[in-house]
């Protein structure tokens, strides 16, 4: 059985769908802090990832063998409540790693996925084709929690044999559920504006190139990593996984191919400094070599697919 914590989030909601296809609805438990699922998941439990006993109870009751721990505060929201972000992001991960250590000792091993992020890199990280092993001096509390989380994952693997795996996600673009306070989320809001025939005032400058990935590629990378044989997994911190890189100017040009009258303006705000601390592109040689990763979706396909499917987010939360 598979447990997804943070199932109401941008990634969690789509992971639940994909895992349901692979494992069957009866084998996927969606969990979040909300009293009920926002996406009609088959099986739902209210779980606060800071409540370790509650997680242990759900894992025991359902005979869970895989946990995806996605509950966190992202880069922008994290800067507004740094201590809350640190506590949720770090203790949420630690609770899962400790539970996995306990269950391994009890002969009931848990395989764990936890998302890192390009936010774990900082201003002194080589910005072009950022290598798997690089200087990391993150400047946001979110990025610091991701860097520390990677160290914890590698520690729990090396010291206790916990099979925890992780990906440094680029900015994830999707239309099914609203994102939660990320710096890269301009690349989602822009599609809502284009769909409504409105101009988009971008909070990042035109040349702010960032590593991005379209949700179907992000979900496929996650499942391919988790399905790979343990002996192939050489990186137990978090894998660089590249989707595509673009900047707001290039994204607007791709949108204009389908929405000729679309206009964008640039009004950089406090989020520009966060974006400027992150790399422009990633070298994902290790992921390609260890578990056969390759991105499939480029900018034109991303733009066309987003415009074909995007709706006002409120429609998804009609429940
Ligand atoms: C954010 N979407 O912007 C997240 C992600 C790399 C970006 O971590 O905070």
CSV table of C-alpha atoms and ligand atoms in Angstrom, one decimal:
chain,number,residue,atom,x,y,z
A,1,UNK,CA,0.0,0.0,0.0
A,2,UNK,CA,1.1,3.5,-0.7
A,3,UNK,CA,0.6,6.6,1.5
A,4,UNK,CA,0.8,10.1,0.1
A,5,UNK,CA,1.1,12.8,2.7
A,6,UNK,CA,0.3,16.3,1.4
A,7,UNK,CA,-2.2,14.7,-1.0
A,8,UNK,CA,-4.1,18.0,-1.5
A,9,UNK,CA,-1.1,19.8,-2.8
A,10,UNK,CA,0.1,20.6,-6.3
A,11,UNK,CA,2.3,17.5,-6.6
A,12,UNK,CA,0.5,15.3,-4.1
A,13,UNK,CA,-2.9,15.4,-5.9
A,14,UNK,CA,-1.3,14.3,-9.2
A,15,UNK,CA,0.8,11.7,-7.5
A,16,UNK,CA,-2.3,10.1,-6.0
A,17,UNK,CA,-3.9,9.9,-9.4
A,18,UNK,CA,-0.8,8.3,-11.0
A,19,UNK,CA,-0.2,5.9,-8.1
A,20,UNK,CA,-3.9,4.9,-8.3
A,21,UNK,CA,-3.4,3.9,-11.9
A,22,UNK,CA,-0.3,1.9,-11.0
A,23,UNK,CA,-1.4,0.2,-7.8
A,24,UNK,CA,-5.2,0.4,-7.8
A,25,UNK,CA,-7.4,2.8,-5.7
A,26,UNK,CA,-7.7,0.4,-2.8
A,27,UNK,CA,-3.9,0.5,-2.4
A,28,UNK,CA,-3.4,4.3,-2.3
A,29,UNK,CA,-4.1,6.3,0.9
A,30,UNK,CA,-4.3,10.0,0.4
A,31,UNK,CA,-3.6,12.0,3.5
A,32,UNK,CA,-3.5,15.7,4.3
A,33,UNK,CA,-4.1,18.0,7.2
A,34,UNK,CA,-7.5,19.1,5.7
A,35,UNK,CA,-10.5,17.3,7.2
A,36,UNK,CA,-11.3,15.8,3.7
A,37,UNK,CA,-9.8,15.2,0.3
A,38,UNK,CA,-10.1,18.0,-2.1
A,39,UNK,CA,-9.8,15.7,-5.1
A,40,UNK,CA,-12.2,12.9,-4.3
A,41,UNK,CA,-9.4,10.4,-3.6
A,42,UNK,CA,-10.6,6.9,-3.0
A,43,UNK,CA,-9.2,6.5,0.5
A,44,UNK,CA,-8.5,9.6,2.6
A,45,UNK,CA,-7.1,10.1,6.1
A,46,UNK,CA,-6.6,13.3,8.0
A,47,UNK,CA,-2.9,13.4,8.9
A,48,UNK,CA,-0.8,16.2,10.4
A,49,UNK,CA,2.8,15.2,9.3
A,50,UNK,CA,4.0,16.7,12.6
A,51,UNK,CA,2.0,14.0,14.5
A,52,UNK,CA,4.3,11.0,14.3
A,53,UNK,CA,2.0,8.7,16.3
A,54,UNK,CA,-0.9,9.4,13.9
A,55,UNK,CA,1.3,8.6,10.9
A,56,UNK,CA,2.5,5.3,12.6
A,57,UNK,CA,-1.2,4.4,13.3
A,58,UNK,CA,-2.2,5.0,9.6
A,59,UNK,CA,0.9,3.1,8.3
A,60,UNK,CA,0.2,0.1,10.7
A,61,UNK,CA,-3.6,0.1,9.9
A,62,UNK,CA,-3.2,-0.1,6.1
A,63,UNK,CA,0.0,-2.0,6.0
A,64,UNK,CA,1.7,0.8,4.1
A,65,UNK,CA,5.0,-0.1,2.4
A,66,UNK,CA,5.7,3.2,0.5
A,67,UNK,CA,5.3,6.8,1.9
A,68,UNK,CA,5.5,10.0,-0.2
A,69,UNK,CA,6.1,12.9,2.2
A,70,UNK,CA,5.1,16.1,0.3
A,71,UNK,CA,3.7,18.3,3.0
A,72,UNK,CA,5.8,21.5,3.2
A,73,UNK,CA,5.8,25.3,3.0
A,74,UNK,CA,7.4,26.5,-0.3
A,75,UNK,CA,9.9,29.4,-1.0
A,76,UNK,CA,7.6,32.4,-0.9
A,77,UNK,CA,5.3,31.4,2.0
A,78,UNK,CA,8.3,30.1,3.9
A,79,UNK,CA,9.9,33.6,3.9
A,80,UNK,CA,6.8,35.0,5.5
A,81,UNK,CA,7.0,32.4,8.4
A,82,UNK,CA,10.5,31.0,8.5
A,83,UNK,CA,10.3,29.2,11.8
A,84,UNK,CA,7.0,27.6,10.8
A,85,UNK,CA,8.5,26.5,7.5
A,86,UNK,CA,11.6,25.1,9.2
A,87,UNK,CA,9.5,23.2,11.8
A,88,UNK,CA,7.1,21.7,9.2
A,89,UNK,CA,9.7,20.9,6.5
A,90,UNK,CA,12.3,19.4,8.9
A,91,UNK,CA,10.1,17.7,11.5
A,92,UNK,CA,7.8,16.4,8.8
A,93,UNK,CA,10.7,14.7,7.1
A,94,UNK,CA,12.3,13.5,10.4
A,95,UNK,CA,9.0,11.9,11.5
A,96,UNK,CA,8.9,9.8,8.3
A,97,UNK,CA,12.6,8.9,8.5
A,98,UNK,CA,12.3,7.9,12.2
A,99,UNK,CA,9.2,5.8,11.4
A,100,UNK,CA,11.0,4.1,8.5
A,101,UNK,CA,14.0,3.4,10.8
A,102,UNK,CA,11.7,1.8,13.4
A,103,UNK,CA,9.8,-0.3,10.9
A,104,UNK,CA,12.9,-1.5,9.2
A,105,UNK,CA,14.1,-2.8,12.6
A,106,UNK,CA,10.7,-4.4,13.1
A,107,UNK,CA,11.1,-6.2,9.7
A,108,UNK,CA,8.4,-4.0,8.0
A,109,UNK,CA,10.5,-1.8,5.8
A,110,UNK,CA,9.1,1.5,4.4
A,111,UNK,CA,10.3,2.9,1.1
A,112,UNK,CA,10.3,6.7,1.3
A,113,UNK,CA,10.1,9.5,-1.3
A,114,UNK,CA,10.8,13.1,-0.2
A,115,UNK,CA,11.1,16.1,-2.6
A,116,UNK,CA,14.1,18.3,-2.6
A,117,UNK,CA,14.3,21.3,-4.9
A,118,UNK,CA,16.6,23.5,-7.0
A,119,UNK,CA,16.0,25.9,-4.1
A,120,UNK,CA,18.7,23.9,-2.3
A,121,UNK,CA,21.2,25.7,-4.5
A,122,UNK,CA,22.3,29.2,-3.9
A,123,UNK,CA,24.1,32.3,-5.4
A,124,UNK,CA,27.5,30.6,-5.4
A,125,UNK,CA,26.3,27.4,-7.1
A,126,UNK,CA,27.4,27.1,-10.8
A,127,UNK,CA,24.3,28.4,-12.5
A,128,UNK,CA,24.5,26.8,-15.9
A,129,UNK,CA,24.3,23.0,-16.1
A,130,UNK,CA,24.4,22.8,-12.3
A,131,UNK,CA,26.3,19.6,-11.4
A,132,UNK,CA,24.9,16.9,-9.1
A,133,UNK,CA,27.7,17.7,-6.7
A,134,UNK,CA,28.0,21.4,-6.2
A,135,UNK,CA,28.4,24.2,-3.7
A,136,UNK,CA,25.1,24.8,-2.1
A,137,UNK,CA,24.4,28.1,-0.2
A,138,UNK,CA,20.6,28.5,-0.3
A,139,UNK,CA,19.3,31.9,0.8
A,140,UNK,CA,15.6,31.0,1.6
A,141,UNK,CA,14.5,29.0,4.7
A,142,UNK,CA,12.8,26.7,2.2
A,143,UNK,CA,16.1,26.1,0.4
A,144,UNK,CA,17.9,25.7,3.7
A,145,UNK,CA,15.4,23.1,4.8
A,146,UNK,CA,15.8,21.2,1.5
A,147,UNK,CA,19.6,21.2,1.8
A,148,UNK,CA,19.3,20.0,5.4
A,149,UNK,CA,16.7,17.4,4.4
A,150,UNK,CA,19.0,16.0,1.7
A,151,UNK,CA,21.7,15.5,4.4
A,152,UNK,CA,19.2,13.7,6.6
A,153,UNK,CA,18.1,11.4,3.8
A,154,UNK,CA,21.6,10.4,3.0
A,155,UNK,CA,22.3,10.0,6.8
A,156,UNK,CA,19.3,7.7,7.4
A,157,UNK,CA,20.2,5.6,4.4
A,158,UNK,CA,23.9,5.3,5.3
A,159,UNK,CA,23.4,4.8,9.0
A,160,UNK,CA,20.1,2.9,9.3
A,161,UNK,CA,19.6,1.5,5.8
A,162,UNK,CA,16.4,3.4,5.2
A,163,UNK,CA,15.5,3.3,1.5
A,164,UNK,CA,14.7,7.0,1.1
A,165,UNK,CA,14.9,8.5,-2.4
A,166,UNK,CA,14.7,12.2,-3.5
A,167,UNK,CA,14.6,14.5,-6.5
A,168,UNK,CA,15.7,18.2,-6.7
A,169,UNK,CA,12.5,19.3,-8.5
A,170,UNK,CA,12.7,22.3,-10.8
A,171,UNK,CA,9.8,24.6,-10.8
A,172,UNK,CA,6.8,22.4,-11.5
A,173,UNK,CA,4.1,23.6,-14.1
A,174,UNK,CA,0.6,22.1,-13.9
A,175,UNK,CA,-3.0,23.0,-14.3
A,176,UNK,CA,-4.9,20.5,-12.2
A,177,UNK,CA,-4.5,22.1,-8.8
A,178,UNK,CA,-3.4,25.6,-7.7
A,179,UNK,CA,0.3,25.8,-6.6
A,180,UNK,CA,1.2,26.8,-3.1
A,181,UNK,CA,3.3,29.8,-2.8
A,182,UNK,CA,6.3,29.1,-5.1
A,183,UNK,CA,8.6,31.6,-6.8
A,184,UNK,CA,8.2,29.7,-10.1
A,185,UNK,CA,4.4,29.9,-10.0
A,186,UNK,CA,4.4,32.9,-12.3
A,187,UNK,CA,4.7,30.2,-15.0
A,188,UNK,CA,1.2,28.9,-14.0
A,189,UNK,CA,-0.5,32.2,-13.3
A,190,UNK,CA,0.6,33.4,-16.8
A,191,UNK,CA,-1.6,30.7,-18.4
A,192,UNK,CA,-4.7,31.8,-16.4
A,193,UNK,CA,-4.2,35.3,-17.6
A,194,UNK,CA,-3.7,34.2,-21.2
A,195,UNK,CA,-6.8,32.0,-21.0
A,196,UNK,CA,-8.9,34.9,-19.8
A,197,UNK,CA,-7.6,37.1,-22.6
A,198,UNK,CA,-5.8,39.4,-20.0
A,199,UNK,CA,-2.3,40.9,-20.0
A,200,UNK,CA,0.0,39.3,-17.4
A,201,UNK,CA,2.1,41.5,-15.1
A,202,UNK,CA,5.1,39.2,-14.3
A,203,UNK,CA,6.8,39.5,-10.9
A,204,UNK,CA,10.1,38.3,-12.4
A,205,UNK,CA,12.2,40.1,-15.1
A,206,UNK,CA,12.1,38.9,-18.7
A,207,UNK,CA,15.5,37.2,-18.6
A,208,UNK,CA,15.0,35.2,-15.4
A,209,UNK,CA,15.8,31.8,-16.7
A,210,UNK,CA,14.9,28.9,-14.3
A,211,UNK,CA,14.9,25.1,-14.5
A,212,UNK,CA,11.3,24.0,-14.9
A,213,UNK,CA,9.5,20.7,-15.5
A,214,UNK,CA,6.0,19.9,-16.7
A,215,UNK,CA,3.9,17.9,-14.2
A,216,UNK,CA,3.6,14.7,-16.3
A,217,UNK,CA,7.4,14.6,-16.5
A,218,UNK,CA,7.8,15.3,-12.8
A,219,UNK,CA,5.4,12.5,-11.9
A,220,UNK,CA,7.1,10.1,-14.3
A,221,UNK,CA,10.5,10.9,-12.8
A,222,UNK,CA,9.2,10.3,-9.3
A,223,UNK,CA,7.7,6.9,-10.1
A,224,UNK,CA,10.7,5.8,-12.2
A,225,UNK,CA,13.0,6.7,-9.4
A,226,UNK,CA,10.9,4.8,-6.8
A,227,UNK,CA,10.5,1.8,-9.1
A,228,UNK,CA,14.3,1.5,-9.8
A,229,UNK,CA,16.1,-1.4,-8.1
A,230,UNK,CA,17.8,-0.1,-4.9
A,231,UNK,CA,21.3,-1.2,-6.1
A,232,UNK,CA,21.0,1.3,-9.1
A,233,UNK,CA,20.4,4.3,-6.8
A,234,UNK,CA,23.9,5.9,-6.4
A,235,UNK,CA,22.6,9.3,-5.0
A,236,UNK,CA,21.0,9.2,-1.6
A,237,UNK,CA,20.8,13.0,-1.1
A,238,UNK,CA,18.6,14.1,-4.0
A,239,UNK,CA,19.0,13.7,-7.8
A,240,UNK,CA,19.2,16.6,-10.2
A,241,UNK,CA,16.3,16.1,-12.7
A,242,UNK,CA,16.1,18.5,-15.6
A,243,UNK,CA,12.9,19.1,-17.5
A,244,UNK,CA,13.4,22.3,-19.5
A,245,UNK,CA,14.7,25.8,-18.8
A,246,UNK,CA,13.1,29.1,-19.9
A,247,UNK,CA,12.5,32.7,-18.9
A,248,UNK,CA,9.3,34.7,-18.8
A,249,UNK,CA,10.1,36.3,-22.2
A,250,UNK,CA,10.4,32.8,-23.9
A,251,UNK,CA,7.3,31.5,-22.1
A,252,UNK,CA,5.3,34.5,-23.3
A,253,UNK,CA,6.5,34.0,-26.9
A,254,UNK,CA,5.4,30.3,-26.7
A,255,UNK,CA,2.0,31.4,-25.5
A,256,UNK,CA,1.7,34.0,-28.3
A,257,UNK,CA,1.9,31.2,-30.8
A,258,UNK,CA,-1.6,30.0,-29.6
A,259,UNK,CA,-2.9,33.4,-28.2
A,260,UNK,CA,-1.6,35.9,-30.7
A,261,UNK,CA,-2.9,39.0,-28.8
A,262,UNK,CA,-1.3,37.9,-25.5
A,263,UNK,CA,0.7,40.7,-23.8
A,264,UNK,CA,3.1,40.5,-20.8
A,265,UNK,CA,4.6,43.3,-18.6
A,266,UNK,CA,7.4,43.0,-16.1
A,267,UNK,CA,7.2,44.3,-12.6
A,268,UNK,CA,9.9,42.4,-10.6
A,269,UNK,CA,9.1,42.3,-6.8
A,270,UNK,CA,10.7,40.6,-3.8
A,271,UNK,CA,10.5,37.2,-5.5
A,272,UNK,CA,13.2,38.3,-8.0
A,273,UNK,CA,15.9,38.0,-5.4
A,274,UNK,CA,14.8,34.4,-4.7
A,275,UNK,CA,14.8,33.5,-8.4
A,276,UNK,CA,18.2,35.2,-8.9
A,277,UNK,CA,19.7,32.9,-6.2
A,278,UNK,CA,18.7,29.7,-8.1
A,279,UNK,CA,20.5,28.1,-11.2
A,280,UNK,CA,19.4,28.5,-14.8
A,281,UNK,CA,19.8,24.9,-15.9
A,282,UNK,CA,20.7,21.5,-14.4
A,283,UNK,CA,23.0,18.7,-15.4
A,284,UNK,CA,21.1,15.5,-14.7
A,285,UNK,CA,23.8,13.0,-15.8
A,286,UNK,CA,23.5,10.9,-12.6
A,287,UNK,CA,19.7,10.5,-13.0
A,288,UNK,CA,20.1,9.5,-16.7
A,289,UNK,CA,22.9,7.0,-15.8
A,290,UNK,CA,21.4,5.5,-12.7
A,291,UNK,CA,17.7,5.0,-13.6
A,292,UNK,CA,17.4,6.1,-17.2
A,293,UNK,CA,15.8,9.5,-16.7
A,294,UNK,CA,15.1,11.6,-19.8
A,295,UNK,CA,12.7,14.6,-20.1
A,296,UNK,CA,10.0,14.3,-22.7
A,297,UNK,CA,8.1,17.6,-22.8
A,298,UNK,CA,9.4,20.8,-24.3
A,299,UNK,CA,8.1,24.4,-24.1
A,300,UNK,CA,5.7,24.4,-27.1
A,301,UNK,CA,4.0,21.2,-26.0
A,302,UNK,CA,3.9,22.5,-22.4
A,303,UNK,CA,2.2,25.8,-23.5
A,304,UNK,CA,-0.3,24.1,-25.8
A,305,UNK,CA,-1.2,21.5,-23.2
A,306,UNK,CA,-1.6,24.1,-20.4
A,307,UNK,CA,-3.8,26.3,-22.6
A,308,UNK,CA,-5.9,23.3,-23.7
A,309,UNK,CA,-6.6,22.3,-20.1
A,310,UNK,CA,-6.3,25.2,-17.7
A,311,UNK,CA,-9.4,26.5,-15.9
A,312,UNK,CA,-10.0,28.8,-13.0
A,313,UNK,CA,-8.6,26.9,-10.0
A,314,UNK,CA,-11.8,27.6,-8.0
A,315,UNK,CA,-13.6,25.0,-10.2
A,316,UNK,CA,-11.4,22.2,-8.9
A,317,UNK,CA,-12.4,22.9,-5.3
A,318,UNK,CA,-16.1,22.8,-5.9
A,319,UNK,CA,-16.4,19.8,-3.4
B,1,LIG,C1,9.0,27.2,-5.3
B,1,LIG,N1,7.8,25.7,-6.9
B,1,LIG,O1,9.0,28.0,-6.2
B,1,LIG,C2,8.7,25.8,-5.7
B,1,LIG,C3,10.0,25.1,-6.1
B,1,LIG,C4,12.1,25.4,-7.4
B,1,LIG,C5,10.8,26.0,-7.1
B,1,LIG,O2,10.8,24.8,-5.0
B,1,LIG,O3,9.2,27.4,-4.2
